[in-house]
PDB file of C-alpha atoms in Angstrom:
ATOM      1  CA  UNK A   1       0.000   0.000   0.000  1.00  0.00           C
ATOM      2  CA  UNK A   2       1.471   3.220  -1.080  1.00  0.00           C
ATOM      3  CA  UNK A   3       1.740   5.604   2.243  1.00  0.00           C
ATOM      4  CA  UNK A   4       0.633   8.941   1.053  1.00  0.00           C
ATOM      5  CA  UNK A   5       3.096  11.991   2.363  1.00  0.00           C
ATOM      6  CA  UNK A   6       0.832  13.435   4.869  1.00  0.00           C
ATOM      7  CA  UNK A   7       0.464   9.957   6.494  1.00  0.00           C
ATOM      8  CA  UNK A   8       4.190   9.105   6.642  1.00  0.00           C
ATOM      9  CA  UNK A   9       4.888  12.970   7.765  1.00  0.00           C
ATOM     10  CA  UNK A  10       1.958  11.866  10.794  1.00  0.00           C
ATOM     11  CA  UNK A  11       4.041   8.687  11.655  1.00  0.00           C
ATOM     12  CA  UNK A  12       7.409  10.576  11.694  1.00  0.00           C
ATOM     13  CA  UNK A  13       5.547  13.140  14.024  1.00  0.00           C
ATOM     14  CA  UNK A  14       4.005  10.557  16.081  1.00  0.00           C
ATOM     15  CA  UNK A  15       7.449   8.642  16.325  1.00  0.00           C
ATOM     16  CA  UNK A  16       9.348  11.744  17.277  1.00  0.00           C
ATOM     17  CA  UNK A  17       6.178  12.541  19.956  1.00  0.00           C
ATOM     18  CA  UNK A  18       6.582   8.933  21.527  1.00  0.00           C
ATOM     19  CA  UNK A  19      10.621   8.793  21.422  1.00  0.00           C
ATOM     20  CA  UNK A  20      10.481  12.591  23.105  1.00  0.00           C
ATOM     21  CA  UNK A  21       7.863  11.520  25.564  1.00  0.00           C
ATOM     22  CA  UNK A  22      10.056   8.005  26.719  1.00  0.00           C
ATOM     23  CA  UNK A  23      13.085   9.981  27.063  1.00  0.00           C
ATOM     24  CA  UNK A  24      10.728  12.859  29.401  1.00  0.00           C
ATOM     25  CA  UNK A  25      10.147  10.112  31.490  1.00  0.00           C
ATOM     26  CA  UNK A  26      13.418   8.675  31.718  1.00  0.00           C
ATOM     27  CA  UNK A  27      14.726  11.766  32.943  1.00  0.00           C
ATOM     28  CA  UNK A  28      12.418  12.605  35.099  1.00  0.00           C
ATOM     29  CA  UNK A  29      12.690   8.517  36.317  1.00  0.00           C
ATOM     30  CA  UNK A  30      16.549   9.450  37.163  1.00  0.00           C
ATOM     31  CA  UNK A  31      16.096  13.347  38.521  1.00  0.00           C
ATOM     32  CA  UNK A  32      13.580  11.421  40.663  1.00  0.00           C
ATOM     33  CA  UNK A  33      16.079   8.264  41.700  1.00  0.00           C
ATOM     34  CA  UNK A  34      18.763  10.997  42.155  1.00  0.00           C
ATOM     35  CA  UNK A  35      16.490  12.732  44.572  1.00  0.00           C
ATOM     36  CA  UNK A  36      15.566   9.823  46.568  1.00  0.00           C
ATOM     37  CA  UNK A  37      19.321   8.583  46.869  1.00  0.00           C
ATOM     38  CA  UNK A  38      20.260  12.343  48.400  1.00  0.00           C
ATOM     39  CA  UNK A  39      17.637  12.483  50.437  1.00  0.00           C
ATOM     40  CA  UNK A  40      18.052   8.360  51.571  1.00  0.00           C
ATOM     41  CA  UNK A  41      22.094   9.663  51.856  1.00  0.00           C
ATOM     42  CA  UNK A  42      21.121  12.900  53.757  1.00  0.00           C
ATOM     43  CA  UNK A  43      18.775  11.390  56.142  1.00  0.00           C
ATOM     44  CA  UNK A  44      21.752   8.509  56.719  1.00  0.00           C
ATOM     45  CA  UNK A  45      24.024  11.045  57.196  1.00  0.00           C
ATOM     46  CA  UNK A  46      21.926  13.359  59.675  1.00  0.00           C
ATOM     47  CA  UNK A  47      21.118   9.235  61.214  1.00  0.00           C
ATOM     48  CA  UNK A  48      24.808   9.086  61.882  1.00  0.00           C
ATOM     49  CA  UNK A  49      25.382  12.773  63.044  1.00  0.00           C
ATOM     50  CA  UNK A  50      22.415  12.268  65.533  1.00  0.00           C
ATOM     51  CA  UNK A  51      23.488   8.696  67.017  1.00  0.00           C
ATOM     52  CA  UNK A  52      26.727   9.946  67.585  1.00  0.00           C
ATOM     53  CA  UNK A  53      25.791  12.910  69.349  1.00  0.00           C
ATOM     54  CA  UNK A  54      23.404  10.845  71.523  1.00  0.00           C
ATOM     55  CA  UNK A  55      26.444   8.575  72.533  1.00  0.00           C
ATOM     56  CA  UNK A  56      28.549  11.625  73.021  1.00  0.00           C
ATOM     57  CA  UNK A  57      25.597  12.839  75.699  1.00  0.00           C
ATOM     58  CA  UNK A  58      25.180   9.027  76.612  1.00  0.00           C
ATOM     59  CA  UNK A  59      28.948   8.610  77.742  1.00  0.00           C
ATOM     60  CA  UNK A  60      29.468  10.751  80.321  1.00  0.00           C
ATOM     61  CA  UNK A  61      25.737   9.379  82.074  1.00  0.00           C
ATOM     62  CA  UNK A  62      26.892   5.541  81.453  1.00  0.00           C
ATOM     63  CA  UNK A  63      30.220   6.605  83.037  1.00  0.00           C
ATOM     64  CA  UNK A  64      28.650   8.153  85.649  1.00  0.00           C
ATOM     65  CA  UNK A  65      26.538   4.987  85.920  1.00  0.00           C
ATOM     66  CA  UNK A  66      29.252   2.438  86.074  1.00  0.00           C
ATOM     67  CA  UNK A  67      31.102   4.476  88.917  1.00  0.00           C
ATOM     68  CA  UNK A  68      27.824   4.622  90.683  1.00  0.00           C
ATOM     69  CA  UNK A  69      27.352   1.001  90.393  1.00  0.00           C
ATOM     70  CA  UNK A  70      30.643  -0.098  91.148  1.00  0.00           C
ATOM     71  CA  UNK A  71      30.615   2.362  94.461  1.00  0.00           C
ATOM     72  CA  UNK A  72      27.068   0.756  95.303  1.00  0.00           C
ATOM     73  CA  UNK A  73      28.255  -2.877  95.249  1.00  0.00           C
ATOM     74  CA  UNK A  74      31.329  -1.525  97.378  1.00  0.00           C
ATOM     75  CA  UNK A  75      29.060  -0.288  99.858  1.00  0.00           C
ATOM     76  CA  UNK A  76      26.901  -3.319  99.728  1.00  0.00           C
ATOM     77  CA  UNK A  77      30.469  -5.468 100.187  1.00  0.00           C
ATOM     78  CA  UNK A  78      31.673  -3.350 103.407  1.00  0.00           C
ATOM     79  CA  UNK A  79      28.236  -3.456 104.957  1.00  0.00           C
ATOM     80  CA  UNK A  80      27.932  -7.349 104.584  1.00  0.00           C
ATOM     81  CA  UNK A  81      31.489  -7.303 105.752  1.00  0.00           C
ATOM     82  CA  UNK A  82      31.039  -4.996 108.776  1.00  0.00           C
ATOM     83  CA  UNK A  83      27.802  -7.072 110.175  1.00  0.00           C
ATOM     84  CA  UNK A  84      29.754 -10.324 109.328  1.00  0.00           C
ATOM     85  CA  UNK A  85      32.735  -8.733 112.023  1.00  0.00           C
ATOM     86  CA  UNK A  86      30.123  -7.232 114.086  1.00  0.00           C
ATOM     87  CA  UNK A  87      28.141 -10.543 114.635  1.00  0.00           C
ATOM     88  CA  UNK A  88      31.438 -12.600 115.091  1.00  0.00           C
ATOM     89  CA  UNK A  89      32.643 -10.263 117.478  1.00  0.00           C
ATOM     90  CA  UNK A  90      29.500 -10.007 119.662  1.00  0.00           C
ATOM     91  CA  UNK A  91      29.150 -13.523 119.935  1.00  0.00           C
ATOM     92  CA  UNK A  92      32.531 -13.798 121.437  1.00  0.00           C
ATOM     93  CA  UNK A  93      32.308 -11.348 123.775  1.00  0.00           C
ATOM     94  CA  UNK A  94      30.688 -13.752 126.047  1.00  0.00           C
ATOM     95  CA  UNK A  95      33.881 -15.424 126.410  1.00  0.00           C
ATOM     96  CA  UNK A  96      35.494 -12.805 127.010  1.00  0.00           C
ATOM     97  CA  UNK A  97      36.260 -12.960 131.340  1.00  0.00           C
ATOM     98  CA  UNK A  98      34.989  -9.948 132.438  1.00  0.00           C
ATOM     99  CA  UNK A  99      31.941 -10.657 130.874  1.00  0.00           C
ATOM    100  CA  UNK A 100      30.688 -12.500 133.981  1.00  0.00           C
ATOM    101  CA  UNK A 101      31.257  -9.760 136.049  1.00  0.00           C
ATOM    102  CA  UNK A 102      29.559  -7.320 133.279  1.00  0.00           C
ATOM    103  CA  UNK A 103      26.131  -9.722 133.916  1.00  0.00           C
ATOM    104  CA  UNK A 104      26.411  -9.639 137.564  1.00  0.00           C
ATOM    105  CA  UNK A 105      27.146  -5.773 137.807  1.00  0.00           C
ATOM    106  CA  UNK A 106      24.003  -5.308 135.842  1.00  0.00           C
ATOM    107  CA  UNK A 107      21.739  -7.344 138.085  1.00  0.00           C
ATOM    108  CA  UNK A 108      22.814  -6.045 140.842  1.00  0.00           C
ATOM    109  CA  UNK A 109      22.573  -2.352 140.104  1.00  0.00           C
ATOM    110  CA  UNK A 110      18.744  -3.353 138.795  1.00  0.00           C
ATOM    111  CA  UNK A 111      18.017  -5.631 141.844  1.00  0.00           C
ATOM    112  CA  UNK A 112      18.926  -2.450 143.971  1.00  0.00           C
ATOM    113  CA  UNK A 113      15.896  -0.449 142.285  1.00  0.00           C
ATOM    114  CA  UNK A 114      13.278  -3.045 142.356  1.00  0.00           C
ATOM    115  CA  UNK A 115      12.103  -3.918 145.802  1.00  0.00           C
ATOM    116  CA  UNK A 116      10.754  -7.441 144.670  1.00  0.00           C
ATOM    117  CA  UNK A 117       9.334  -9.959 142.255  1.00  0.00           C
ATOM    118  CA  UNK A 118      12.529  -9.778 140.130  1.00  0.00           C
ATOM    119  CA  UNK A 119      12.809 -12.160 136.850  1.00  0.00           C
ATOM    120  CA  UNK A 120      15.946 -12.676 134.947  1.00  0.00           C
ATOM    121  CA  UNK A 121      15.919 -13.719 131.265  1.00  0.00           C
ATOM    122  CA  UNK A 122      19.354 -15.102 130.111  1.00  0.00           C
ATOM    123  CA  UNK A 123      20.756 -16.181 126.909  1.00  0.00           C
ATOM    124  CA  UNK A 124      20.287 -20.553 127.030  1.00  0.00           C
ATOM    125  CA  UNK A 125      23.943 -20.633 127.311  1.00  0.00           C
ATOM    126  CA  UNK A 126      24.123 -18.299 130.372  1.00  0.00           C
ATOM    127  CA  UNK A 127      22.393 -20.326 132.404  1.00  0.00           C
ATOM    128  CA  UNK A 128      25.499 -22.010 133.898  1.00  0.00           C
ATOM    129  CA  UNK A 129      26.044 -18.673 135.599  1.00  0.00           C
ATOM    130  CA  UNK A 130      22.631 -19.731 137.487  1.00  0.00           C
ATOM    131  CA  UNK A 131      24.667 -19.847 140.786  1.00  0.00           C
ATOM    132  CA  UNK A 132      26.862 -17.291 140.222  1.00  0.00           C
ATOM    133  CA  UNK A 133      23.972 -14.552 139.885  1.00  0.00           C
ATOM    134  CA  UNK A 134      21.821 -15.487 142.682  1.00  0.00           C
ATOM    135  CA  UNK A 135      24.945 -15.555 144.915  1.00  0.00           C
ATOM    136  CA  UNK A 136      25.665 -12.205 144.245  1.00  0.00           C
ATOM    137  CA  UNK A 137      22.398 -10.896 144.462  1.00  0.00           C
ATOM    138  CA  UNK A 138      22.217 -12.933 147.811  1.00  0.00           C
ATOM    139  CA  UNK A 139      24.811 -10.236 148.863  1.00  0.00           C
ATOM    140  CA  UNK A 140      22.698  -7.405 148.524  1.00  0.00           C
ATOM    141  CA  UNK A 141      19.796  -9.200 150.015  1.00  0.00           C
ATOM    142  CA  UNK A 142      17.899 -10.098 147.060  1.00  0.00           C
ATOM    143  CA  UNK A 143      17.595 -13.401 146.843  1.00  0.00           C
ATOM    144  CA  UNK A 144      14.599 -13.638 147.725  1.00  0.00           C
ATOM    145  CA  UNK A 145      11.628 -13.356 144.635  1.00  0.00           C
ATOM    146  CA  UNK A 146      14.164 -14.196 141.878  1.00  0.00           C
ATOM    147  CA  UNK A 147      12.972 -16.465 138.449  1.00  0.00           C
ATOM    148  CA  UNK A 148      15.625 -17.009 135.990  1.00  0.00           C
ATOM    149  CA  UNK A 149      14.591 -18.152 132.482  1.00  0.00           C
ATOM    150  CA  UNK A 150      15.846 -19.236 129.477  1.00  0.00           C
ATOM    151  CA  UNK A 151      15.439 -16.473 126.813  1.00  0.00           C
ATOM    152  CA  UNK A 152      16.175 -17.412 123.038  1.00  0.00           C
ATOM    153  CA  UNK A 153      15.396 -14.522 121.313  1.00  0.00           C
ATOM    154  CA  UNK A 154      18.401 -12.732 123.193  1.00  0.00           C
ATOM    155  CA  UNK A 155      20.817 -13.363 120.257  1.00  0.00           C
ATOM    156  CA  UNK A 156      24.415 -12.596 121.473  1.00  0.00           C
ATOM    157  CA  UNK A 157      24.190 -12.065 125.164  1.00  0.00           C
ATOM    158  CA  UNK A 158      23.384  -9.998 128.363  1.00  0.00           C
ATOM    159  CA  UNK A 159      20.228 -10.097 130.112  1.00  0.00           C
ATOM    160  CA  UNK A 160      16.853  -8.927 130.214  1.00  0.00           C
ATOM    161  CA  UNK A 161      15.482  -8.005 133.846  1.00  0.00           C
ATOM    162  CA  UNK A 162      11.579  -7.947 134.440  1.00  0.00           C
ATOM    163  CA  UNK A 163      10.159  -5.702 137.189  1.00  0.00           C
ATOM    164  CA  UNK A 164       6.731  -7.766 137.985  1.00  0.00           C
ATOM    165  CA  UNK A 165       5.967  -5.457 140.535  1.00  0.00           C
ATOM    166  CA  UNK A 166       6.074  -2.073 138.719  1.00  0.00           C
ATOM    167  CA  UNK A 167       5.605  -3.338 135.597  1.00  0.00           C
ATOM    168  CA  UNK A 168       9.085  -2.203 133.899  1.00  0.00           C
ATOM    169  CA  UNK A 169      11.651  -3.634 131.806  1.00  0.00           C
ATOM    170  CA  UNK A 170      15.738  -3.058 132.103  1.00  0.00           C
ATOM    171  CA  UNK A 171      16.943  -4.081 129.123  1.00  0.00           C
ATOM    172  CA  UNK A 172      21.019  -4.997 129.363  1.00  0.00           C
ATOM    173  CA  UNK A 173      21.461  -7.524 126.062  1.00  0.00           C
ATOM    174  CA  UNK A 174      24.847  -6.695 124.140  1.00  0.00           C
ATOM    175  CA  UNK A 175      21.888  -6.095 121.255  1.00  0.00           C
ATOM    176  CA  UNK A 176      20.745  -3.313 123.268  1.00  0.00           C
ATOM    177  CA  UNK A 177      24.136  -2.130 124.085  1.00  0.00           C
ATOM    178  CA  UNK A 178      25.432  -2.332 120.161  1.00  0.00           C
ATOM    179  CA  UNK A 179      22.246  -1.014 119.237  1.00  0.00           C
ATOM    180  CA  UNK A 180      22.898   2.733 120.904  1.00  0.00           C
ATOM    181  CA  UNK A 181      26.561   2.900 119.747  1.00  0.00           C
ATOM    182  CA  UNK A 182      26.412   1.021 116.341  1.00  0.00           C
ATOM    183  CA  UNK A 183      26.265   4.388 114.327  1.00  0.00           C
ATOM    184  CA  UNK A 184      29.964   5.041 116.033  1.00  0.00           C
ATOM    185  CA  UNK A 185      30.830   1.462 115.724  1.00  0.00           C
ATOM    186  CA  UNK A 186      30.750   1.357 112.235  1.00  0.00           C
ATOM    187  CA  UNK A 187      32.215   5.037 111.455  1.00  0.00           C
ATOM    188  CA  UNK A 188      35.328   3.732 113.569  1.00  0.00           C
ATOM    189  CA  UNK A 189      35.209   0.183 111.659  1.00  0.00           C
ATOM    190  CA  UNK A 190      35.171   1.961 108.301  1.00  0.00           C
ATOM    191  CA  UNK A 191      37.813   4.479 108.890  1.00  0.00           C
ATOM    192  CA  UNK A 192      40.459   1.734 110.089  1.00  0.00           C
ATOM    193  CA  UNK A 193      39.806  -0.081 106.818  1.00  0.00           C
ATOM    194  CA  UNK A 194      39.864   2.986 105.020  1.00  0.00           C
ATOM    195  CA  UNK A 195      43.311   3.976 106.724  1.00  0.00           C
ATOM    196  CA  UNK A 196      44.805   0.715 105.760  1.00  0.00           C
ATOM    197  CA  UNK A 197      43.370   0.678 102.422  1.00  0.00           C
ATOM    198  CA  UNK A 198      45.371   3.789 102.001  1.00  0.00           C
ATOM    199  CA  UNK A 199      48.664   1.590 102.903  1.00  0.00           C
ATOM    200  CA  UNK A 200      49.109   3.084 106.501  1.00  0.00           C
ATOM    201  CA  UNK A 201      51.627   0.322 107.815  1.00  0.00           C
ATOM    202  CA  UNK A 202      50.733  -2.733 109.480  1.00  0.00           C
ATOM    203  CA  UNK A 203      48.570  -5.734 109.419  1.00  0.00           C
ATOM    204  CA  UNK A 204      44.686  -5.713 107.947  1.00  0.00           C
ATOM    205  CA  UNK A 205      42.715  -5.636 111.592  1.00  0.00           C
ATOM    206  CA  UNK A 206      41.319  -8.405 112.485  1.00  0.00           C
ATOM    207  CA  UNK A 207      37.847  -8.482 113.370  1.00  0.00           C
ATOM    208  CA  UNK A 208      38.301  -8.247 116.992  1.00  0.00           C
ATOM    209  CA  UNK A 209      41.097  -5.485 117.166  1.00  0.00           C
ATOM    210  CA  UNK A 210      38.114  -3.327 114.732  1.00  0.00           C
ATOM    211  CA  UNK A 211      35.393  -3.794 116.587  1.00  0.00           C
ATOM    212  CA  UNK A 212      37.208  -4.522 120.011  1.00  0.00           C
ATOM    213  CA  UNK A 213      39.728  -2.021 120.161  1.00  0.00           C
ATOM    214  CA  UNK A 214      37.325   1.019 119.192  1.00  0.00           C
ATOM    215  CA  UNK A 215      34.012   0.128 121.231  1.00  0.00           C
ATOM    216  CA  UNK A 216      32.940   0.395 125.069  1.00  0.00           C
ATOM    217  CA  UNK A 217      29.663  -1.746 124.260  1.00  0.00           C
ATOM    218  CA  UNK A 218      29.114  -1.827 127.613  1.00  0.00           C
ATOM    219  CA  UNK A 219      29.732   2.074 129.040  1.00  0.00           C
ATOM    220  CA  UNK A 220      25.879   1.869 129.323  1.00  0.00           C
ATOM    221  CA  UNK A 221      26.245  -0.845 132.834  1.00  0.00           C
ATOM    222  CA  UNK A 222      30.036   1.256 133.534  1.00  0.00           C
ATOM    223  CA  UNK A 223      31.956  -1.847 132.607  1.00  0.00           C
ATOM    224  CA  UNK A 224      34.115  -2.928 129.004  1.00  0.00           C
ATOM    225  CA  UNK A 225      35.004  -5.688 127.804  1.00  0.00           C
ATOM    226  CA  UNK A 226      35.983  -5.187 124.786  1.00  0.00           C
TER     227      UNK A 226
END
């Protein structure tokens, strides 16, 4: 079929139209891809500049942090290791030899203040020192109205003295005792291990010399033994 010039000059036209409109939209495809890879490589960029500003803020705090944590569980370690010495201590105290007299000075100077129906609690073990106490209290004339028990709740030692009369309660345990000068206890405990942390010359104490050596747990009943 013959193609008439007007026809093949529409075809040419058309061809040109199509080719012109392909290659529009292959450029604008690529300005577009362009765009979205500097904005994907901005926003990665301004990802990275963020993050490591963060961690520059974030240091310091997870510095801080650590040396928090690390001071906590060295606090936790001396206060487990100061009650550990405290409770070995106080539990030897009662072999200590003037503890015996420390028990009977205390009765006695009670006994003298209650005119009668006197009761003695004691630590299980004390009871051996049965005889002892009502012989001395025999010398102040009070051994008459006297009940000594067994007491298991008093932990390391001492005794608990009941008025039945008037109703009151003298309470001489070494709990008592540690109790009203533990706050001191422990500052003195803490700066001895502190001092020889610091290389101060001489032996680590040992857990009598720190607790022994720095406490009158018994100034309370005006009589040491430690």
């Amino acid at each position: 079929m013959t193609v008439s010039p007007l026809e093949s000059s529409i075809q040419e036209e058309a061809t040109r139209a199509i080719a012109a409109i392909k290659e529009k939209e292959a450029s604008e495809i690529m300005q577009m891809e362009e765009a979205y890879a500097a904005e994907l490589e901005s926003f990665q960029s301004q990802a990275e500049t963020d993050t490591e500003a963060r961690l520059q803020q974030e240091i310091p705090r997870l510095s801080n942090r650590a040396v928090l944590e690390r001071r906590k569980l060295e606090l936790q370690s001396m206060e487990q290791f100061i009650s550990h010495l405290v409770d070995e201590v106080m539990k030897n105290i009662r072999h200590n030899p003037l503890y015996r007299q420390f028990l009977l000075d205390a009765l006695l100077d009670v006994a003298r203040k209650i005119p009668a129906g006197l009761e003695v609690r004691l630590k299980p073990e004390d009871l051996v020192l049965e005889k002892d106490i009502l012989a001395s209290l025999a010398t102040a004339n009070r051994d008459q109205d006297i009940v000594i028990k067994s007491d298991p709740t008093i932990r390391w030692g001492g005794c608990l003295i009941y008025d039945e009369t008037g109703g009151r309660i003298f309470n001489h345990t070494l709990e008592r005792i540690y109790y009203r000068k533990s706050l001191l206890i422990r500052q003195r405990i803490v700066k001895m291990l502190t001092n020889h942390a610091r290389g101060e010359k001489g032996q680590p104490p040992t857990a009598t010399e720190s607790l022994g050596k720095e406490c009158d747990l018994v100034s309370g009943c005006e009589s040491k033994l430690v």
